[in-house]
mmCIF file of C-alpha atoms in Angstrom:
data_model
loop_
_atom_site.group_PDB
_atom_site.id
_atom_site.type_symbol
_atom_site.label_atom_id
_atom_site.label_comp_id
_atom_site.label_asym_id
_atom_site.label_seq_id
_atom_site.Cartn_x
_atom_site.Cartn_y
_atom_site.Cartn_z
ATOM 1 C CA MET I 1 -9.942 -0.059 5.329
ATOM 2 C CA GLU I 2 -12.170 -2.027 3.739
ATOM 3 C CA HIS I 3 -11.930 -5.595 4.609
ATOM 4 C CA ALA I 4 -13.182 -8.871 2.431
ATOM 5 C CA SER I 5 -12.102 -12.092 3.208
ATOM 6 C CA THR I 6 -12.551 -15.546 1.047
ATOM 7 C CA SER I 7 -11.759 -18.742 1.878
ATOM 8 C CA PRO I 8 -8.754 -21.240 0.240
ATOM 9 C CA THR I 9 -10.777 -24.111 -0.317
ATOM 10 C CA ALA I 10 -12.250 -22.118 -2.933
ATOM 11 C CA HIS I 11 -9.131 -23.404 -5.425
ATOM 12 C CA PRO I 12 -8.082 -26.054 -3.120
ATOM 13 C CA ALA I 13 -5.282 -26.912 -5.681
ATOM 14 C CA LEU I 14 -4.009 -23.621 -5.839
ATOM 15 C CA ALA I 15 -3.822 -24.045 -1.434
ATOM 16 C CA ARG I 16 -2.113 -27.212 -2.211
ATOM 17 C CA THR I 17 0.736 -25.302 -4.264
ATOM 18 C CA VAL I 18 0.866 -22.474 -1.732
ATOM 19 C CA ALA I 19 1.226 -25.167 1.064
ATOM 20 C CA SER I 20 3.981 -26.964 -1.153
ATOM 21 C CA LEU I 21 5.810 -23.888 -1.334
ATOM 22 C CA GLN I 22 6.187 -22.834 2.810
ATOM 23 C CA PRO I 23 9.544 -24.632 3.286
ATOM 24 C CA ARG I 24 11.182 -22.667 0.521
ATOM 25 C CA ALA I 25 9.374 -19.191 1.769
ATOM 26 C CA LYS I 26 10.460 -20.159 5.173
ATOM 27 C CA ALA I 27 13.861 -20.740 4.475
ATOM 28 C CA GLU I 28 14.094 -17.254 2.215
ATOM 29 C CA LEU I 29 12.397 -15.617 4.926
ATOM 30 C CA ALA I 30 15.219 -16.884 7.351
ATOM 31 C CA GLU I 31 17.910 -15.242 4.913
ATOM 32 C CA LEU I 32 16.140 -11.941 4.845
ATOM 33 C CA VAL I 33 15.325 -11.632 8.408
ATOM 34 C CA ALA I 34 19.064 -12.324 9.201
ATOM 35 C CA PHE I 35 19.956 -8.909 7.661
ATOM 36 C CA LYS I 36 19.728 -6.328 10.206
ATOM 37 C CA SER I 37 18.637 -3.657 7.691
ATOM 38 C CA VAL I 38 17.634 -1.001 10.203
ATOM 39 C CA ALA I 39 17.429 2.345 7.546
ATOM 40 C CA ASP I 40 19.614 4.054 10.466
ATOM 41 C CA PRO I 41 23.382 4.196 10.342
ATOM 42 C CA ASP I 42 23.758 5.368 13.825
ATOM 43 C CA GLN I 43 22.275 2.293 14.928
ATOM 44 C CA PHE I 44 23.465 -0.491 12.344
ATOM 45 C CA PRO I 45 26.056 -0.453 9.337
ATOM 46 C CA ARG I 46 24.465 0.878 5.836
ATOM 47 C CA SER I 47 26.053 -2.296 4.798
ATOM 48 C CA GLU I 48 23.228 -4.298 6.193
ATOM 49 C CA CYS I 49 20.620 -2.827 4.514
ATOM 50 C CA GLU I 50 22.816 -2.520 0.825
ATOM 51 C CA ALA I 51 22.811 -6.453 1.526
ATOM 52 C CA ALA I 52 19.235 -6.882 2.011
ATOM 53 C CA ALA I 53 18.542 -4.672 -0.969
ATOM 54 C CA ASN I 54 20.660 -6.809 -3.084
ATOM 55 C CA TRP I 55 18.922 -10.454 -1.874
ATOM 56 C CA VAL I 56 15.498 -8.884 -3.202
ATOM 57 C CA ALA I 57 17.205 -7.565 -6.381
ATOM 58 C CA GLU I 58 18.250 -11.328 -7.106
ATOM 59 C CA ALA I 59 15.199 -12.771 -5.702
ATOM 60 C CA LEU I 60 13.477 -10.747 -8.525
ATOM 61 C CA ARG I 61 16.195 -11.595 -11.079
ATOM 62 C CA ALA I 62 15.380 -15.647 -10.009
ATOM 63 C CA GLU I 63 12.085 -15.423 -10.898
ATOM 64 C CA GLY I 64 12.311 -13.736 -14.115
ATOM 65 C CA PHE I 65 12.018 -10.301 -13.806
ATOM 66 C CA GLN I 66 13.274 -7.502 -16.173
ATOM 67 C CA ASP I 67 14.817 -3.898 -15.616
ATOM 68 C CA VAL I 68 15.796 -5.120 -11.844
ATOM 69 C CA ALA I 69 17.387 -1.951 -10.666
ATOM 70 C CA LEU I 70 18.424 -0.248 -7.044
ATOM 71 C CA LEU I 71 17.008 3.114 -6.870
ATOM 72 C CA ASP I 72 19.374 5.496 -5.121
ATOM 73 C CA THR I 73 16.130 7.334 -3.398
ATOM 74 C CA PRO I 74 16.904 10.908 -2.518
ATOM 75 C CA ASP I 75 16.841 10.178 1.749
ATOM 76 C CA GLY I 76 19.913 7.983 0.735
ATOM 77 C CA THR I 77 18.642 4.640 0.702
ATOM 78 C CA GLN I 78 17.679 2.367 -1.862
ATOM 79 C CA SER I 79 14.309 0.781 -3.604
ATOM 80 C CA VAL I 80 14.742 -2.045 -5.465
ATOM 81 C CA TYR I 81 12.616 -2.580 -8.476
ATOM 82 C CA GLY I 82 11.489 -5.030 -10.717
ATOM 83 C CA PHE I 83 9.282 -5.655 -14.482
ATOM 84 C CA LEU I 84 7.647 -9.043 -15.261
ATOM 85 C CA PRO I 85 5.804 -8.985 -18.346
ATOM 86 C CA GLY I 86 2.622 -10.812 -18.402
ATOM 87 C CA PRO I 87 0.385 -11.414 -21.974
ATOM 88 C CA GLU I 88 0.170 -8.674 -24.234
ATOM 89 C CA GLY I 89 -2.596 -6.001 -22.873
ATOM 90 C CA ALA I 90 -2.785 -7.278 -19.729
ATOM 91 C CA PRO I 91 -3.377 -4.842 -17.064
ATOM 92 C CA THR I 92 -0.446 -3.816 -14.406
ATOM 93 C CA VAL I 93 -0.050 -4.857 -10.881
ATOM 94 C CA LEU I 94 2.138 -3.078 -8.473
ATOM 95 C CA LEU I 95 3.395 -5.005 -5.339
ATOM 96 C CA TYR I 96 4.945 -3.416 -2.663
ATOM 97 C CA ALA I 97 7.070 -4.117 0.148
ATOM 98 C CA HIS I 98 9.699 -2.776 2.221
ATOM 99 C CA TYR I 99 12.780 -4.866 3.068
ATOM 100 C CA ASP I 100 13.620 -2.291 6.345
ATOM 101 C CA VAL I 101 12.835 -2.708 9.968
ATOM 102 C CA GLN I 102 12.175 -1.257 13.032
ATOM 103 C CA PRO I 103 15.407 -1.635 15.341
ATOM 104 C CA PRO I 104 14.812 -4.497 17.922
ATOM 105 C CA LEU I 105 15.205 -2.007 21.093
ATOM 106 C CA ASP I 106 15.530 -4.228 24.143
ATOM 107 C CA GLU I 107 16.887 -7.356 22.699
ATOM 108 C CA SER I 108 16.683 -8.690 26.581
ATOM 109 C CA ALA I 109 13.122 -8.602 25.915
ATOM 110 C CA TRP I 110 13.150 -11.208 23.261
ATOM 111 C CA LEU I 111 12.419 -14.443 23.314
ATOM 112 C CA SER I 112 14.559 -15.091 20.506
ATOM 113 C CA PRO I 113 17.386 -13.658 18.721
ATOM 114 C CA PRO I 114 15.660 -10.873 16.660
ATOM 115 C CA PHE I 115 17.685 -11.334 13.530
ATOM 116 C CA GLU I 116 17.358 -14.839 13.621
ATOM 117 C CA LEU I 117 13.694 -16.813 12.379
ATOM 118 C CA THR I 118 12.516 -19.005 15.462
ATOM 119 C CA ASP I 119 9.873 -21.037 14.565
ATOM 120 C CA ARG I 120 7.618 -20.864 18.240
ATOM 121 C CA ASP I 121 4.204 -23.310 18.075
ATOM 122 C CA GLY I 122 4.150 -23.404 14.692
ATOM 123 C CA ARG I 123 4.689 -19.172 14.068
ATOM 124 C CA TRP I 124 7.677 -17.678 12.866
ATOM 125 C CA TYR I 125 9.274 -14.790 14.714
ATOM 126 C CA GLY I 126 11.946 -12.351 13.729
ATOM 127 C CA ARG I 127 12.583 -8.185 13.707
ATOM 128 C CA GLY I 128 10.926 -8.472 9.868
ATOM 129 C CA ALA I 129 9.308 -11.923 9.679
ATOM 130 C CA ALA I 130 5.870 -10.056 9.427
ATOM 131 C CA ASP I 131 6.283 -6.305 8.749
ATOM 132 C CA CYS I 132 7.343 -5.937 6.321
ATOM 133 C CA LYS I 133 10.097 -8.576 4.768
ATOM 134 C CA GLY I 134 6.886 -11.231 5.281
ATOM 135 C CA GLY I 135 5.041 -9.272 2.442
ATOM 136 C CA LEU I 136 7.807 -9.658 0.121
ATOM 137 C CA ILE I 137 8.236 -13.392 0.764
ATOM 138 C CA MET I 138 4.371 -13.369 0.320
ATOM 139 C CA HIS I 139 4.387 -11.613 -3.222
ATOM 140 C CA LEU I 140 7.217 -14.384 -4.220
ATOM 141 C CA THR I 141 5.462 -16.857 -3.475
ATOM 142 C CA ALA I 142 2.305 -16.304 -4.947
ATOM 143 C CA LEU I 143 3.848 -15.441 -8.226
ATOM 144 C CA ARG I 144 5.531 -19.142 -7.894
ATOM 145 C CA ALA I 145 1.908 -20.520 -7.414
ATOM 146 C CA LEU I 146 0.539 -18.752 -10.513
ATOM 147 C CA LYS I 147 3.461 -19.838 -12.307
ATOM 148 C CA GLU I 148 2.347 -23.806 -11.502
ATOM 149 C CA HIS I 149 -1.386 -22.801 -12.472
ATOM 150 C CA GLY I 150 -1.218 -21.188 -15.956
ATOM 151 C CA GLY I 151 1.208 -18.365 -15.373
ATOM 152 C CA VAL I 152 1.038 -15.197 -14.254
ATOM 153 C CA PRO I 153 -1.602 -13.454 -16.136
ATOM 154 C CA VAL I 154 -0.822 -9.620 -15.459
ATOM 155 C CA ASN I 155 2.162 -7.261 -15.538
ATOM 156 C CA VAL I 156 3.467 -7.188 -12.567
ATOM 157 C CA LYS I 157 5.906 -4.139 -11.073
ATOM 158 C CA VAL I 158 7.628 -4.460 -7.848
ATOM 159 C CA ILE I 159 8.770 -1.753 -5.617
ATOM 160 C CA ALA I 160 10.493 -2.621 -2.178
ATOM 161 C CA GLU I 161 11.061 0.395 -0.056
ATOM 162 C CA GLY I 162 14.572 0.971 2.105
ATOM 163 C CA SER I 163 13.755 3.443 4.617
ATOM 164 C CA GLU I 164 9.473 2.901 5.432
ATOM 165 C CA GLU I 165 9.958 2.169 9.000
ATOM 166 C CA GLN I 166 12.237 5.518 9.225
ATOM 167 C CA GLY I 167 9.107 7.500 7.284
ATOM 168 C CA THR I 168 12.041 9.426 5.641
ATOM 169 C CA GLY I 169 10.131 9.996 2.381
ATOM 170 C CA GLY I 170 12.794 8.705 -0.134
ATOM 171 C CA LEU I 171 10.829 6.540 -2.179
ATOM 172 C CA GLU I 172 7.465 9.077 -2.094
ATOM 173 C CA GLN I 173 9.821 11.764 -3.371
ATOM 174 C CA TYR I 174 11.661 9.047 -5.794
ATOM 175 C CA ALA I 175 8.266 8.347 -7.599
ATOM 176 C CA ARG I 176 7.229 11.963 -7.562
ATOM 177 C CA ALA I 177 10.068 12.576 -10.030
ATOM 178 C CA HIS I 178 9.560 9.490 -12.023
ATOM 179 C CA PRO I 179 5.814 8.760 -12.004
ATOM 180 C CA GLU I 180 5.986 6.318 -14.986
ATOM 181 C CA LEU I 181 8.079 3.794 -12.913
ATOM 182 C CA LEU I 182 5.079 3.189 -10.662
ATOM 183 C CA THR I 183 2.242 3.545 -12.657
ATOM 184 C CA ALA I 184 -0.262 0.681 -12.426
ATOM 185 C CA ASP I 185 -3.905 -0.186 -12.955
ATOM 186 C CA THR I 186 -3.745 -1.779 -9.132
ATOM 187 C CA ILE I 187 -1.225 -1.744 -6.181
ATOM 188 C CA VAL I 188 -1.158 -4.478 -3.820
ATOM 189 C CA ILE I 189 0.754 -3.625 -0.834
ATOM 190 C CA GLY I 190 2.039 -6.619 1.128
ATOM 191 C CA ASP I 191 2.009 -4.190 4.547
ATOM 192 C CA ALA I 192 -0.933 -4.893 6.150
ATOM 193 C CA GLY I 193 -2.226 -7.991 8.295
ATOM 194 C CA ASN I 194 -5.033 -10.071 8.395
ATOM 195 C CA PHE I 195 -7.703 -9.208 10.698
ATOM 196 C CA ARG I 196 -7.580 -11.896 12.913
ATOM 197 C CA VAL I 197 -5.463 -15.515 12.409
ATOM 198 C CA GLY I 198 -7.336 -17.320 10.499
ATOM 199 C CA LEU I 199 -9.301 -14.342 8.344
ATOM 200 C CA PRO I 200 -7.581 -13.811 4.881
ATOM 201 C CA THR I 201 -7.964 -10.015 4.774
ATOM 202 C CA VAL I 202 -7.978 -7.651 1.970
ATOM 203 C CA THR I 203 -7.368 -4.055 3.127
ATOM 204 C CA ALA I 204 -8.772 -1.782 0.331
ATOM 205 C CA THR I 205 -8.342 1.775 1.952
ATOM 206 C CA LEU I 206 -5.888 3.370 4.280
ATOM 207 C CA ARG I 207 -5.889 6.353 6.303
ATOM 208 C CA GLY I 208 -2.878 8.402 5.339
ATOM 209 C CA MET I 209 -0.355 9.753 7.778
ATOM 210 C CA THR I 210 1.665 13.224 8.925
ATOM 211 C CA LEU I 211 4.417 13.617 10.735
ATOM 212 C CA VAL I 212 4.745 17.060 13.339
ATOM 213 C CA ARG I 213 7.617 17.818 15.135
ATOM 214 C CA VAL I 214 7.079 20.438 17.672
ATOM 215 C CA GLN I 215 9.330 22.250 19.596
ATOM 216 C CA VAL I 216 8.741 24.982 22.246
ATOM 217 C CA ASP I 217 11.412 27.681 23.311
ATOM 218 C CA THR I 218 10.533 29.997 26.007
ATOM 219 C CA LEU I 219 13.517 31.087 28.500
ATOM 220 C CA GLU I 220 17.657 30.884 27.836
ATOM 221 C CA GLY I 221 17.895 28.342 30.457
ATOM 222 C CA ASN I 222 16.618 26.655 33.561
ATOM 223 C CA LEU I 223 15.120 29.196 36.720
ATOM 224 C CA HIS I 224 14.094 28.435 40.308
ATOM 225 C CA SER I 225 10.344 28.326 40.230
ATOM 226 C CA GLY I 226 10.233 30.011 43.507
ATOM 227 C CA GLN I 227 11.486 33.193 42.311
ATOM 228 C CA PHE I 228 10.028 33.203 38.714
ATOM 229 C CA GLY I 229 7.047 30.950 38.602
ATOM 230 C CA GLY I 230 4.099 32.417 37.908
ATOM 231 C CA ALA I 231 5.126 34.742 35.300
ATOM 232 C CA ALA I 232 8.116 32.869 33.465
ATOM 233 C CA PRO I 233 6.182 30.892 31.053
ATOM 234 C CA ASP I 234 6.976 26.936 31.176
ATOM 235 C CA ALA I 235 7.699 25.393 27.821
ATOM 236 C CA LEU I 236 6.637 22.140 28.906
ATOM 237 C CA ALA I 237 3.421 23.503 30.240
ATOM 238 C CA ALA I 238 2.813 25.160 27.060
ATOM 239 C CA LEU I 239 3.647 21.896 25.084
ATOM 240 C CA ILE I 240 1.093 19.880 27.171
ATOM 241 C CA ARG I 241 -1.865 22.804 26.465
ATOM 242 C CA VAL I 242 -0.998 22.409 22.434
ATOM 243 C CA LEU I 243 -1.302 18.794 22.411
ATOM 244 C CA ASP I 244 -4.317 18.951 24.908
ATOM 245 C CA SER I 245 -5.994 21.026 22.372
ATOM 246 C CA LEU I 246 -5.710 18.317 19.678
ATOM 247 C CA ARG I 247 -8.074 16.397 21.626
ATOM 248 C CA ALA I 248 -12.087 16.956 22.772
ATOM 249 C CA GLU I 249 -12.571 16.145 26.484
ATOM 250 C CA ASP I 250 -13.911 12.785 25.247
ATOM 251 C CA GLY I 251 -10.899 11.677 23.434
ATOM 252 C CA SER I 252 -12.105 12.746 20.190
ATOM 253 C CA THR I 253 -9.549 14.251 17.566
ATOM 254 C CA THR I 254 -9.959 17.983 17.341
ATOM 255 C CA VAL I 255 -8.250 19.329 14.536
ATOM 256 C CA GLU I 256 -9.563 21.817 12.005
ATOM 257 C CA GLY I 257 -9.961 20.569 8.731
ATOM 258 C CA LEU I 258 -10.369 17.316 9.514
ATOM 259 C CA ALA I 259 -13.893 15.703 9.720
ATOM 260 C CA ALA I 260 -13.943 13.809 12.926
ATOM 261 C CA ASP I 261 -17.925 12.106 12.192
ATOM 262 C CA ALA I 262 -17.268 9.326 9.625
ATOM 263 C CA SER I 263 -18.711 6.001 10.141
ATOM 264 C CA TRP I 264 -17.439 2.667 9.147
ATOM 265 C CA GLU I 265 -19.885 0.250 6.906
ATOM 266 C CA GLY I 266 -17.377 -2.386 6.567
ATOM 267 C CA LEU I 267 -16.386 -5.177 8.926
ATOM 268 C CA GLN I 268 -17.254 -3.891 12.926
ATOM 269 C CA TYR I 269 -14.481 -4.687 15.317
ATOM 270 C CA PRO I 270 -15.852 -5.738 18.919
ATOM 271 C CA GLU I 271 -14.924 -3.503 22.133
ATOM 272 C CA ASP I 272 -13.912 -6.110 24.271
ATOM 273 C CA GLN I 273 -11.478 -7.842 21.498
ATOM 274 C CA PHE I 274 -10.116 -4.489 20.943
ATOM 275 C CA ARG I 275 -9.481 -3.686 24.331
ATOM 276 C CA LYS I 276 -7.805 -7.265 24.431
ATOM 277 C CA ASP I 277 -5.706 -6.620 21.472
ATOM 278 C CA ALA I 278 -4.447 -3.258 21.980
ATOM 279 C CA ARG I 279 -3.774 -4.432 26.067
ATOM 280 C CA VAL I 280 -6.007 -1.665 27.571
ATOM 281 C CA LEU I 281 -5.839 -1.851 31.449
ATOM 282 C CA ASP I 282 -9.006 -2.801 33.331
ATOM 283 C CA GLY I 283 -10.477 0.614 34.343
ATOM 284 C CA VAL I 284 -9.439 2.690 31.656
ATOM 285 C CA GLU I 285 -11.739 3.760 28.895
ATOM 286 C CA LEU I 286 -11.318 4.226 25.382
ATOM 287 C CA ILE I 287 -11.179 7.046 23.733
ATOM 288 C CA GLY I 288 -13.394 9.041 21.000
ATOM 289 C CA THR I 289 -16.820 8.186 20.328
ATOM 290 C CA GLY I 290 -18.830 6.082 17.734
ATOM 291 C CA SER I 291 -17.718 2.404 17.133
ATOM 292 C CA VAL I 292 -13.989 1.119 17.636
ATOM 293 C CA ALA I 293 -14.409 0.900 13.983
ATOM 294 C CA ASP I 294 -15.294 4.042 13.132
ATOM 295 C CA ARG I 295 -12.536 5.716 15.201
ATOM 296 C CA ILE I 296 -9.639 3.809 14.158
ATOM 297 C CA TRP I 297 -10.652 2.994 10.493
ATOM 298 C CA ALA I 298 -13.237 6.343 9.305
ATOM 299 C CA ARG I 299 -11.936 9.005 11.422
ATOM 300 C CA PRO I 300 -8.679 11.017 12.112
ATOM 301 C CA ALA I 301 -6.607 10.191 15.005
ATOM 302 C CA VAL I 302 -3.542 12.271 16.868
ATOM 303 C CA THR I 303 -1.070 10.106 18.803
ATOM 304 C CA VAL I 304 1.729 11.742 21.213
ATOM 305 C CA LEU I 305 4.997 9.866 20.391
ATOM 306 C CA GLY I 306 7.124 11.020 22.901
ATOM 307 C CA ILE I 307 8.504 14.245 24.560
ATOM 308 C CA ASP I 308 12.195 15.162 25.507
ATOM 309 C CA CYS I 309 12.266 18.100 27.806
ATOM 310 C CA PRO I 310 14.795 19.456 30.378
ATOM 311 C CA PRO I 311 14.428 18.131 33.677
#
């Protein structure tokens, strides 16, 4: 994850234009946040995702995009595609974002309704306001600003995914079958944040991700531990040993084939700031070795997301 920043004061006229476009951006973000576009029909109706996809398609058409299409991906969701031609011979930039969101989980814990954009102390809150409906609005706003300052100097492709939060790989499978659709000279992903508020940040590299579901079966049913314990294998204990083997004693990732000693040469992340951002409890040590930047940007990490087991 390579970071660079630039000051908006270097282009004051462009900065003023972007500022003037903020009311429209906020209004559009409010419309987009209102869709309960969780890509899981067991939690929210599929029609919510379809409505969000159509909103994105209409927004692209309004900006002059051609070949706007709702792509039916193999996981049953839709990705939205559009192409905006630039000057002849210009390079092509692919802008990525996703319109699906995580479920709100415990809505009673929200300070404001999750699907209603709310302004609190100058910041906008709502499910997807940042991740990643806000990224889509960012792309649209940037294109509008460029149009007011000489036009968009490149060919632009936009792809808005419909199941990123579910990790179902629909767009990935579609892209493999249609590689020419997303071919570009540069890809800009609108799904990364600033390092901190007030520091515009460009993320130049990302670690990959693999999701693994592990199931351990040892017995046909529950047993009385007093009668069978000590010889009958315990599935949960076996799973704990498997998970524990993924880390060294200091918490460093130890997966065969993954180098875990790389160093990060870019922007550093002070440990005290990281502890605050990650809300690490007092007295709890961080895992791994090296700088915080080494651990979270240059080296592999294993995270246990949850365990289901019989009582």
